[in-house]
Tab-separated table of C-alpha atoms and ligand atoms in Angstrom:
chain	number	residue	atom	x	y	z
A	7	MET	CA	0.635	0.059	-0.061
A	8	SER	CA	1.462	3.127	-0.764
A	9	LYS	CA	1.470	6.900	1.074
A	10	THR	CA	-1.843	7.701	2.403
A	11	LEU	CA	-2.968	10.439	0.627
A	12	ARG	CA	-5.546	13.101	2.284
A	13	ILE	CA	-7.827	14.842	0.000
A	14	ALA	CA	-10.617	17.243	1.745
A	15	ALA	CA	-13.770	17.131	0.057
A	16	LEU	CA	-15.750	20.438	0.057
A	17	ALA	CA	-18.767	19.701	-1.983
A	18	GLY	CA	-20.554	23.252	-1.493
A	19	ASP	CA	-24.106	23.738	-2.640
A	20	GLY	CA	-26.569	22.852	-5.658
A	21	ILE	CA	-25.033	19.978	-7.343
A	22	GLY	CA	-21.855	20.309	-5.587
A	23	PRO	CA	-22.950	17.317	-3.316
A	24	GLU	CA	-24.945	14.706	-6.011
A	25	VAL	CA	-21.370	15.384	-8.147
A	26	MET	CA	-19.195	14.805	-5.607
A	27	ARG	CA	-20.944	11.888	-4.596
A	28	GLU	CA	-19.725	10.613	-7.687
A	29	ALA	CA	-16.584	11.556	-7.966
A	30	ILE	CA	-15.742	9.952	-4.339
A	31	LYS	CA	-17.705	6.763	-5.679
A	32	VAL	CA	-15.404	6.593	-8.783
A	33	LEU	CA	-12.335	7.706	-6.621
A	34	ARG	CA	-12.686	4.084	-4.417
A	35	VAL	CA	-12.988	1.981	-7.141
A	36	ALA	CA	-9.375	3.580	-8.490
A	37	GLU	CA	-7.799	3.279	-5.537
A	38	LYS	CA	-8.859	-0.461	-4.889
A	39	LYS	CA	-8.057	-0.924	-8.458
A	40	PHE	CA	-4.391	0.998	-8.614
A	41	ALA	CA	-3.645	-0.244	-4.116
A	42	LEU	CA	-3.524	3.659	-3.226
A	43	SER	CA	-4.924	4.576	0.333
A	44	LEU	CA	-7.094	7.477	-0.042
A	45	GLN	CA	-8.393	9.714	2.695
A	46	ILE	CA	-10.687	11.197	1.578
A	47	THR	CA	-12.772	13.742	4.241
A	48	ALA	CA	-15.875	15.742	3.777
A	49	ALA	CA	-16.418	19.519	5.102
A	50	ALA	CA	-18.807	22.188	4.411
A	51	VAL	CA	-18.176	25.224	2.288
A	52	GLY	CA	-20.072	28.232	0.539
A	53	TRP	CA	-23.715	28.026	2.251
A	54	ALA	CA	-23.248	25.025	3.907
A	55	GLY	CA	-20.858	26.166	5.850
A	56	ILE	CA	-22.681	29.583	6.661
A	57	ASP	CA	-25.384	28.079	7.676
A	58	GLU	CA	-23.133	25.051	9.840
A	59	ALA	CA	-20.842	27.415	11.071
A	60	GLY	CA	-21.751	31.249	10.110
A	61	LYS	CA	-18.722	30.720	7.123
A	62	ALA	CA	-18.417	30.260	3.690
A	63	LEU	CA	-14.781	28.761	4.468
A	64	PRO	CA	-15.177	27.689	8.000
A	65	ASP	CA	-12.093	27.956	10.674
A	66	ALA	CA	-13.126	23.813	10.608
A	67	THR	CA	-12.753	23.785	6.938
A	68	LEU	CA	-9.863	25.735	6.247
A	69	GLU	CA	-7.973	23.728	8.696
A	70	LEU	CA	-8.675	20.392	7.255
A	71	CYS	CA	-7.560	21.698	3.999
A	72	LYS	CA	-4.125	22.833	5.610
A	73	LYS	CA	-3.512	19.358	6.987
A	74	SER	CA	-4.626	17.653	3.203
A	75	ASP	CA	-2.514	16.923	0.371
A	76	ALA	CA	-5.063	18.342	-2.330
A	77	ILE	CA	-8.675	19.882	-2.162
A	78	LEU	CA	-11.767	18.087	-4.223
A	79	PHE	CA	-14.019	21.471	-4.315
A	80	GLY	CA	-17.655	20.981	-6.096
A	81	SER	CA	-19.320	24.506	-6.578
A	82	VAL	CA	-20.375	27.322	-4.168
A	83	GLY	CA	-22.953	30.369	-4.327
A	84	LEU	CA	-27.012	30.727	-4.889
A	85	PRO	CA	-28.137	33.460	-6.929
A	86	ASP	CA	-31.360	33.846	-4.166
A	87	ARG	CA	-28.816	34.011	-1.305
A	88	ASP	CA	-25.883	35.501	-2.435
A	89	PRO	CA	-27.180	38.469	-2.177
A	90	THR	CA	-28.643	39.050	0.577
A	91	ILE	CA	-25.398	39.631	2.277
A	92	PRO	CA	-22.570	41.526	1.820
A	93	LYS	CA	-19.982	40.842	-1.018
A	94	GLU	CA	-17.148	40.069	0.777
A	95	GLU	CA	-18.813	36.999	2.462
A	96	ARG	CA	-20.686	35.628	-0.208
A	97	PRO	CA	-19.290	32.012	-0.495
A	98	GLU	CA	-17.380	32.570	-4.216
A	99	ARG	CA	-15.379	35.500	-2.841
A	100	ALA	CA	-15.595	34.258	0.538
A	101	ALA	CA	-14.642	30.432	-0.247
A	102	LEU	CA	-12.752	30.093	-3.555
A	103	LEU	CA	-11.043	33.355	-3.606
A	104	ARG	CA	-9.796	32.839	-0.410
A	105	LEU	CA	-8.383	29.439	-1.015
A	106	ARG	CA	-6.740	30.914	-4.240
A	107	LYS	CA	-5.244	33.462	-1.647
A	108	GLU	CA	-4.311	30.812	1.373
A	109	PHE	CA	-2.459	28.560	-1.086
A	110	SER	CA	-0.935	30.574	-3.743
A	111	LEU	CA	-2.095	28.812	-6.197
A	112	PHE	CA	-0.270	30.254	-9.603
A	113	ALA	CA	-1.140	28.048	-12.302
A	114	ASN	CA	-4.704	27.491	-13.350
A	115	LEU	CA	-5.155	24.136	-15.494
A	116	ARG	CA	-8.637	23.865	-18.183
A	117	PRO	CA	-8.336	20.798	-20.432
A	118	VAL	CA	-11.158	20.621	-23.115
A	119	ARG	CA	-11.730	17.218	-25.057
A	120	LEU	CA	-14.496	16.778	-27.232
A	121	SER	CA	-14.696	13.265	-28.374
A	122	ARG	CA	-16.474	12.297	-31.648
A	123	ALA	CA	-19.316	11.176	-29.966
A	124	LEU	CA	-19.662	14.233	-28.538
A	125	ALA	CA	-19.484	16.229	-31.810
A	126	HIS	CA	-23.527	17.459	-31.904
A	127	ALA	CA	-22.786	19.281	-28.420
A	128	CYS	CA	-20.241	21.397	-29.750
A	129	PRO	CA	-20.575	24.751	-31.730
A	130	LEU	CA	-18.713	24.152	-34.133
A	131	GLN	CA	-18.880	22.316	-37.481
A	132	ALA	CA	-18.139	18.707	-37.595
A	133	ASP	CA	-15.511	19.212	-40.111
A	134	ARG	CA	-13.653	21.485	-37.796
A	135	GLN	CA	-13.530	18.714	-34.986
A	136	GLY	CA	-11.003	16.976	-36.720
A	137	ASP	CA	-10.816	13.576	-34.883
A	138	GLY	CA	-11.927	15.553	-31.652
A	139	ILE	CA	-10.844	18.167	-30.072
A	140	ASP	CA	-8.327	17.911	-26.729
A	141	ILE	CA	-6.762	21.123	-25.813
A	142	LEU	CA	-5.597	22.222	-22.138
A	143	VAL	CA	-5.029	25.486	-21.323
A	144	VAL	CA	-2.329	26.335	-18.640
A	145	ARG	CA	-3.201	30.011	-17.435
A	146	GLU	CA	-0.926	32.045	-14.829
A	147	LEU	CA	-3.207	32.657	-11.840
A	148	THR	CA	-1.461	35.024	-9.802
A	149	GLY	CA	-0.153	37.950	-11.705
A	150	GLY	CA	-0.305	40.054	-14.666
A	151	MET	CA	-3.238	43.017	-14.933
A	152	TYR	CA	-5.537	41.498	-12.228
A	153	PHE	CA	-3.089	41.968	-9.858
A	154	GLY	CA	-0.907	44.707	-10.853
A	155	GLN	CA	-0.446	47.869	-9.076
A	156	PRO	CA	-0.733	50.988	-9.138
A	157	LYS	CA	-5.076	49.907	-9.590
A	158	LYS	CA	-7.197	52.630	-9.227
A	159	THR	CA	-9.490	55.423	-10.638
A	160	GLU	CA	-8.768	58.750	-9.978
A	161	ASP	CA	-11.039	61.985	-10.318
A	162	LEU	CA	-9.520	64.316	-12.572
A	163	GLY	CA	-12.348	67.103	-12.149
A	164	ASP	CA	-15.079	68.439	-14.179
A	165	GLY	CA	-16.537	64.767	-14.142
A	166	LYS	CA	-13.900	63.091	-15.891
A	167	ARG	CA	-12.333	59.717	-14.139
A	168	ARG	CA	-9.276	57.805	-15.224
A	169	ALA	CA	-8.926	54.204	-14.520
A	170	ILE	CA	-5.945	52.622	-14.180
A	171	ASP	CA	-4.453	48.790	-14.153
A	172	THR	CA	-0.979	47.880	-14.158
A	173	MET	CA	0.391	44.661	-16.457
A	174	VAL	CA	3.401	43.336	-14.509
A	175	TYR	CA	5.504	40.127	-14.818
A	176	THR	CA	8.680	38.793	-13.589
A	177	THR	CA	11.126	36.701	-14.824
A	178	PRO	CA	10.709	34.003	-11.764
A	179	GLU	CA	6.810	34.477	-12.256
A	180	ILE	CA	6.877	33.493	-15.656
A	181	GLU	CA	9.549	30.703	-15.329
A	182	ARG	CA	7.083	28.832	-12.619
A	183	ILE	CA	4.027	28.947	-15.324
A	184	ALA	CA	6.147	27.635	-18.366
A	185	HIS	CA	7.463	24.894	-16.235
A	186	VAL	CA	4.210	23.704	-16.073
A	187	GLY	CA	3.417	24.161	-19.145
A	188	PHE	CA	6.364	22.374	-20.620
A	189	ARG	CA	5.943	19.570	-18.148
A	190	ALA	CA	2.244	19.063	-19.224
A	191	ALA	CA	2.671	19.164	-23.087
A	192	ARG	CA	5.559	16.575	-22.124
A	193	SER	CA	2.833	14.051	-20.609
A	194	ARG	CA	0.608	14.628	-23.610
A	195	ARG	CA	1.094	15.840	-27.563
A	196	LYS	CA	4.598	17.713	-26.510
A	197	ARG	CA	3.488	20.450	-28.522
A	198	LEU	CA	3.366	24.080	-26.643
A	199	THR	CA	1.892	27.336	-27.991
A	200	SER	CA	2.825	30.507	-26.234
A	201	ILE	CA	0.482	32.800	-26.264
A	202	ASP	CA	1.494	36.500	-26.033
A	203	LYS	CA	1.025	40.136	-27.379
A	204	ALA	CA	4.793	40.695	-28.130
A	205	ASN	CA	4.284	42.984	-31.167
A	206	VAL	CA	2.553	45.848	-28.730
A	207	LEU	CA	3.205	44.950	-24.518
A	208	GLU	CA	6.741	45.042	-23.029
A	209	ASN	CA	5.119	41.953	-21.092
A	210	GLY	CA	4.637	40.237	-24.185
A	211	ILE	CA	8.073	40.527	-25.179
A	212	LEU	CA	9.548	39.380	-21.827
A	213	TRP	CA	6.710	36.543	-21.977
A	214	ARG	CA	8.203	35.384	-25.525
A	215	GLU	CA	11.964	35.533	-24.240
A	216	VAL	CA	11.504	33.591	-20.842
A	217	VAL	CA	9.178	30.995	-22.274
A	218	THR	CA	11.696	30.191	-25.258
A	219	GLN	CA	14.840	30.221	-22.415
A	220	VAL	CA	12.633	27.638	-20.571
A	221	GLY	CA	11.746	25.524	-23.866
A	222	LYS	CA	15.049	25.170	-23.838
A	223	GLU	CA	15.593	22.759	-21.249
A	224	TYR	CA	12.191	20.563	-22.700
A	225	PRO	CA	13.956	20.043	-26.540
A	226	ASP	CA	11.322	17.025	-26.903
A	227	VAL	CA	8.594	19.654	-26.673
A	228	ALA	CA	7.849	21.577	-30.036
A	229	LEU	CA	6.996	25.624	-29.140
A	230	GLU	CA	5.709	27.991	-31.239
A	231	HIS	CA	4.396	31.275	-30.178
A	232	MET	CA	1.584	32.842	-30.829
A	233	PHE	CA	-0.223	36.450	-30.446
A	234	VAL	CA	-3.498	36.298	-28.487
A	235	ASP	CA	-5.827	37.821	-31.346
A	236	ASN	CA	-4.422	34.880	-33.658
A	237	GLY	CA	-4.993	32.678	-31.107
A	238	ALA	CA	-8.681	33.424	-30.492
A	239	MET	CA	-9.283	33.362	-34.257
A	240	GLN	CA	-7.525	29.790	-34.375
A	241	LEU	CA	-9.199	28.333	-31.715
A	242	MET	CA	-12.903	28.417	-34.153
A	243	LEU	CA	-11.045	27.932	-37.190
A	244	ARG	CA	-8.601	25.271	-36.394
A	245	PRO	CA	-8.555	24.023	-32.265
A	246	THR	CA	-7.171	20.825	-33.705
A	247	GLN	CA	-3.754	22.357	-34.246
A	248	PHE	CA	-3.473	23.051	-30.423
A	249	ASP	CA	-2.156	20.754	-27.091
A	250	VAL	CA	-1.093	22.751	-24.874
A	251	MET	CA	-1.892	26.544	-24.823
A	252	LEU	CA	0.116	28.931	-22.156
A	253	CYS	CA	-0.854	31.917	-21.414
A	254	GLU	CA	-0.724	34.721	-19.017
A	255	ASN	CA	-3.665	35.253	-16.302
A	256	MET	CA	-5.689	37.525	-18.384
A	257	PHE	CA	-5.913	36.398	-21.917
A	258	GLY	CA	-5.835	32.518	-20.305
A	259	ASP	CA	-9.215	34.092	-18.514
A	260	ILE	CA	-10.774	34.286	-21.851
A	261	LEU	CA	-9.197	32.178	-24.480
A	262	SER	CA	-10.119	29.345	-21.268
A	263	ASP	CA	-13.611	30.299	-21.403
A	264	GLU	CA	-13.594	30.460	-25.159
A	265	ALA	CA	-11.900	27.018	-25.609
A	266	ALA	CA	-14.327	25.748	-23.223
A	267	ALA	CA	-17.314	26.408	-25.218
A	268	LEU	CA	-15.963	24.089	-27.964
A	269	ALA	CA	-16.400	20.896	-25.357
A	270	GLY	CA	-20.419	21.819	-25.768
A	271	SER	CA	-21.604	21.511	-21.574
A	272	LEU	CA	-20.155	22.939	-18.610
A	273	GLY	CA	-20.500	19.441	-17.133
A	274	MET	CA	-17.882	18.197	-19.050
A	275	LEU	CA	-15.129	20.841	-18.004
A	276	PRO	CA	-13.024	19.802	-15.045
A	277	SER	CA	-10.234	22.165	-13.883
A	278	ALA	CA	-6.595	22.219	-11.725
A	279	SER	CA	-5.618	25.101	-9.494
A	280	LEU	CA	-1.671	24.361	-8.424
A	281	GLY	CA	0.519	25.449	-5.715
A	282	THR	CA	3.724	24.776	-4.578
A	283	THR	CA	4.997	21.326	-4.956
A	284	SER	CA	6.876	19.531	-2.092
A	285	GLY	CA	8.381	16.304	-2.505
A	286	GLU	CA	6.555	14.146	-4.842
A	287	LEU	CA	3.042	16.053	-3.759
A	288	THR	CA	1.856	19.376	-5.444
A	289	PHE	CA	-0.929	21.153	-3.534
A	290	GLY	CA	-3.907	21.901	-5.657
A	291	VAL	CA	-7.910	22.845	-5.696
A	292	TYR	CA	-9.670	20.726	-8.370
A	293	GLU	CA	-13.314	21.659	-9.749
A	294	PRO	CA	-15.932	21.507	-12.164
A	295	ALA	CA	-15.595	25.007	-14.774
A	296	GLY	CA	-19.281	24.857	-13.822
A	297	GLY	CA	-21.336	26.935	-11.081
A	298	THR	CA	-23.642	25.342	-8.525
A	299	ALA	CA	-26.740	24.975	-11.272
A	300	PRO	CA	-29.452	26.099	-9.090
A	301	ASP	CA	-31.585	25.420	-12.163
A	302	ILE	CA	-31.209	21.495	-11.836
A	303	ALA	CA	-30.191	21.014	-8.369
A	304	GLY	CA	-31.248	17.922	-6.128
A	305	LYS	CA	-33.065	16.536	-9.273
A	306	ASN	CA	-30.297	14.068	-10.383
A	307	LEU	CA	-29.874	15.431	-13.786
A	308	ALA	CA	-26.566	16.378	-13.303
A	309	ASN	CA	-23.396	15.766	-15.177
A	310	PRO	CA	-21.282	13.911	-12.671
A	311	LEU	CA	-18.126	14.156	-15.516
A	312	ALA	CA	-16.695	17.259	-14.966
A	313	GLN	CA	-16.100	16.118	-11.059
A	314	ILE	CA	-15.033	12.818	-11.676
A	315	LEU	CA	-12.525	14.044	-14.237
A	316	SER	CA	-11.241	16.892	-11.334
A	317	ALA	CA	-10.850	13.907	-9.321
A	318	ALA	CA	-8.562	12.269	-12.040
A	319	MET	CA	-6.669	15.484	-12.704
A	320	MET	CA	-5.959	15.492	-8.767
A	321	LEU	CA	-4.482	11.720	-8.933
A	322	GLU	CA	-2.647	12.818	-11.764
A	323	PHE	CA	-1.069	16.514	-10.966
A	324	SER	CA	-0.925	16.468	-6.972
A	325	PHE	CA	-0.167	12.544	-6.530
A	326	GLY	CA	1.615	11.808	-9.495
A	327	GLU	CA	-0.679	8.742	-9.946
A	328	GLN	CA	-0.805	8.545	-13.939
A	329	LYS	CA	-2.313	5.103	-14.699
A	330	ALA	CA	-4.805	5.799	-12.063
A	331	ALA	CA	-5.881	9.122	-13.829
A	332	THR	CA	-5.814	7.802	-17.288
A	333	ALA	CA	-8.091	4.931	-15.864
A	334	ILE	CA	-10.808	7.464	-15.073
A	335	HIS	CA	-10.438	9.424	-18.012
A	336	ASP	CA	-10.604	6.047	-20.306
A	337	ALA	CA	-13.743	5.187	-18.197
A	338	VAL	CA	-15.295	8.442	-18.915
A	339	ALA	CA	-14.192	8.090	-22.344
A	340	ARG	CA	-16.091	4.000	-22.772
A	341	VAL	CA	-19.509	5.483	-21.538
A	342	ILE	CA	-19.624	8.690	-24.021
A	343	ASP	CA	-18.920	5.596	-26.727
A	344	ASP	CA	-21.385	3.177	-24.858
A	345	GLY	CA	-23.753	6.494	-25.631
A	346	LEU	CA	-24.294	7.142	-22.024
A	347	ARG	CA	-25.739	10.511	-21.694
A	348	THR	CA	-27.016	13.339	-18.794
A	349	GLY	CA	-29.305	15.850	-20.356
A	350	ASP	CA	-26.717	18.584	-21.131
A	351	ILE	CA	-24.868	16.402	-23.559
A	352	TYR	CA	-28.144	14.373	-25.029
A	353	SER	CA	-28.996	14.717	-28.475
A	354	ALA	CA	-32.260	12.589	-29.582
A	355	THR	CA	-30.898	12.800	-33.152
A	356	ASP	CA	-28.033	10.468	-31.816
A	357	PRO	CA	-29.865	6.539	-31.871
A	358	LYS	CA	-27.237	5.805	-29.543
A	359	ALA	CA	-27.951	7.867	-27.227
A	360	LYS	CA	-29.111	7.062	-23.375
A	361	LYS	CA	-30.499	9.523	-20.981
A	362	VAL	CA	-29.016	8.437	-17.720
A	363	GLY	CA	-28.905	10.601	-14.310
A	364	THR	CA	-26.219	11.801	-12.265
A	365	GLN	CA	-25.855	8.508	-10.124
A	366	GLU	CA	-26.089	5.749	-13.404
A	367	MET	CA	-23.621	8.241	-14.902
A	368	GLY	CA	-21.280	8.316	-11.889
A	369	THR	CA	-22.046	4.331	-11.310
A	370	ALA	CA	-21.390	3.335	-15.094
A	371	VAL	CA	-17.673	5.011	-14.911
A	372	ALA	CA	-16.633	3.489	-11.624
A	373	ALA	CA	-17.849	0.345	-13.281
A	374	ALA	CA	-15.760	0.835	-16.044
A	375	ILE	CA	-12.743	1.424	-14.411
A	376	SER	CA	-13.058	-2.267	-12.701
A	377	GLY	CA	-14.385	-4.105	-15.670
B	402	NAD	P1	-24.094	27.352	-13.392
B	402	NAD	O1	-22.644	27.156	-14.155
B	402	NAD	O2	-24.077	27.134	-12.336
B	402	NAD	O3	-25.173	27.214	-14.610
B	402	NAD	C1	-25.093	27.035	-15.690
B	402	NAD	C2	-26.030	26.476	-16.984
B	402	NAD	O4	-25.479	25.313	-16.915
B	402	NAD	C3	-27.035	25.886	-15.871
B	402	NAD	O5	-28.217	25.906	-16.877
B	402	NAD	C4	-26.514	24.652	-15.548
B	402	NAD	O6	-27.777	23.617	-15.193
B	402	NAD	C5	-25.704	23.933	-16.427
B	402	NAD	N1	-24.697	23.009	-15.521
B	402	NAD	C6	-23.826	23.745	-15.617
B	402	NAD	N2	-23.099	22.791	-14.667
B	402	NAD	C7	-23.636	21.515	-14.836
B	402	NAD	C8	-23.718	20.299	-14.702
B	402	NAD	N3	-22.441	19.669	-13.900
B	402	NAD	N4	-24.453	19.245	-15.656
B	402	NAD	C9	-25.511	20.089	-16.533
B	402	NAD	N5	-25.690	21.030	-16.641
B	402	NAD	C10	-24.633	22.327	-16.020
B	402	NAD	O7	-23.447	29.316	-13.678
B	402	NAD	P2	-25.032	29.785	-12.870
B	402	NAD	O8	-26.099	29.705	-13.273
B	402	NAD	O9	-24.409	31.401	-13.253
B	402	NAD	O10	-24.529	30.364	-11.873
B	402	NAD	C11	-24.804	29.584	-10.577
B	402	NAD	C12	-24.351	29.670	-9.080
B	402	NAD	O11	-22.893	29.475	-9.253
B	402	NAD	C13	-24.312	31.086	-8.615
B	402	NAD	O12	-24.224	31.411	-7.321
B	402	NAD	C14	-22.600	31.785	-9.200
B	402	NAD	O13	-22.021	32.712	-8.340
B	402	NAD	C15	-21.876	30.211	-8.584
B	402	NAD	N6	-20.882	29.960	-9.572
B	402	NAD	C16	-19.625	29.413	-8.115
B	402	NAD	C17	-19.038	29.103	-9.233
B	402	NAD	C18	-17.636	27.914	-8.403
B	402	NAD	O14	-17.661	27.480	-7.438
B	402	NAD	N7	-16.666	27.737	-9.149
B	402	NAD	C19	-18.503	29.278	-10.804
B	402	NAD	C20	-19.250	29.583	-11.445
B	402	NAD	C21	-20.560	29.828	-10.600
């Protein structure tokens, strides 16, 4: 039996608990099959945290996270309750943003996969989808325009104002995210497209120079540079050309959402936010790209695959358990190939499609791993 891996499971609100249950079901099967030792401890977050302990991120939950090797997060926030409390106490800000800050999560990974079987869910014509889309957007999460100082709005008099945001990157910040991108490319198709605006921005010039330098340590990965405006266009024209897209914070924010649209449903999109590495473990928060989906919560309608794939990313990126992660990916691919569909990815025109609920989907993935 390998070292015990400590996971804080924070399901949160809305569909969070339903999809988390399925992810844990799948993790338990992977644990058995690959002789892992997972210590999974649940704790309240979001409105569940406010109801239980008066805070979106209760002290006990934060303590648990600090003692854990990774956090598997559901989603938080309820549109009918959020406006009833001050902004800074609302779940997304008080829990999720707080966790990102507390654990210095500097790298955001958003994989976008679209198999041929789900071609109908993608807004692009089938002939632009090739044999399927498989892109990993790696976004820097703590620097750039969103955090640079000065950041303020000045009064110029005469009813005029001026807003200032500052884009700042240092070489160590660029180096560390570049390493994350190159390492990820190495375990994929070994292509990395670095996105910048080197034709206009000083930051873009530095970004390009540093990424090129770091790339010399990864001679097996093909590096290309692309201006962000062209990158946005190429994602729509020929998304199959991309393997890993490496972006600074703001460009990554925008392009990861554009890329996400290609997958057809939020219910298919996992994500990882990585922090520091100590020894063989990298701390990270793993969560679906979507929110709490109150419109379908509690009805066994939510697609649990984004949460299940987030758990697979945790095994890969925090724990280095590549085989177990691949087994989960393969199991998800198999149930999709077999025609299982939650409502968000169902098409009545697909003769193979069989509509299933949240639990049935999770059970099918778990069975596909052990089978
Ligand atoms: P949402 O992502 O919750 O829902 C948007 C649409 O996508 C809905 O129609 C929903 O049914 C669908 N959807 C999302 N996940 C799905 C899944 N797994 N399976 C099937 N369908 C799915 O976004 P929203 O409605 O704008 O936000 C609802 C709440 O979630 C808000 O309170 C918002 O603040 C919060 N939110 C939280 C996070 C987070 O915790 N990371 C992220 C986004 C939104």
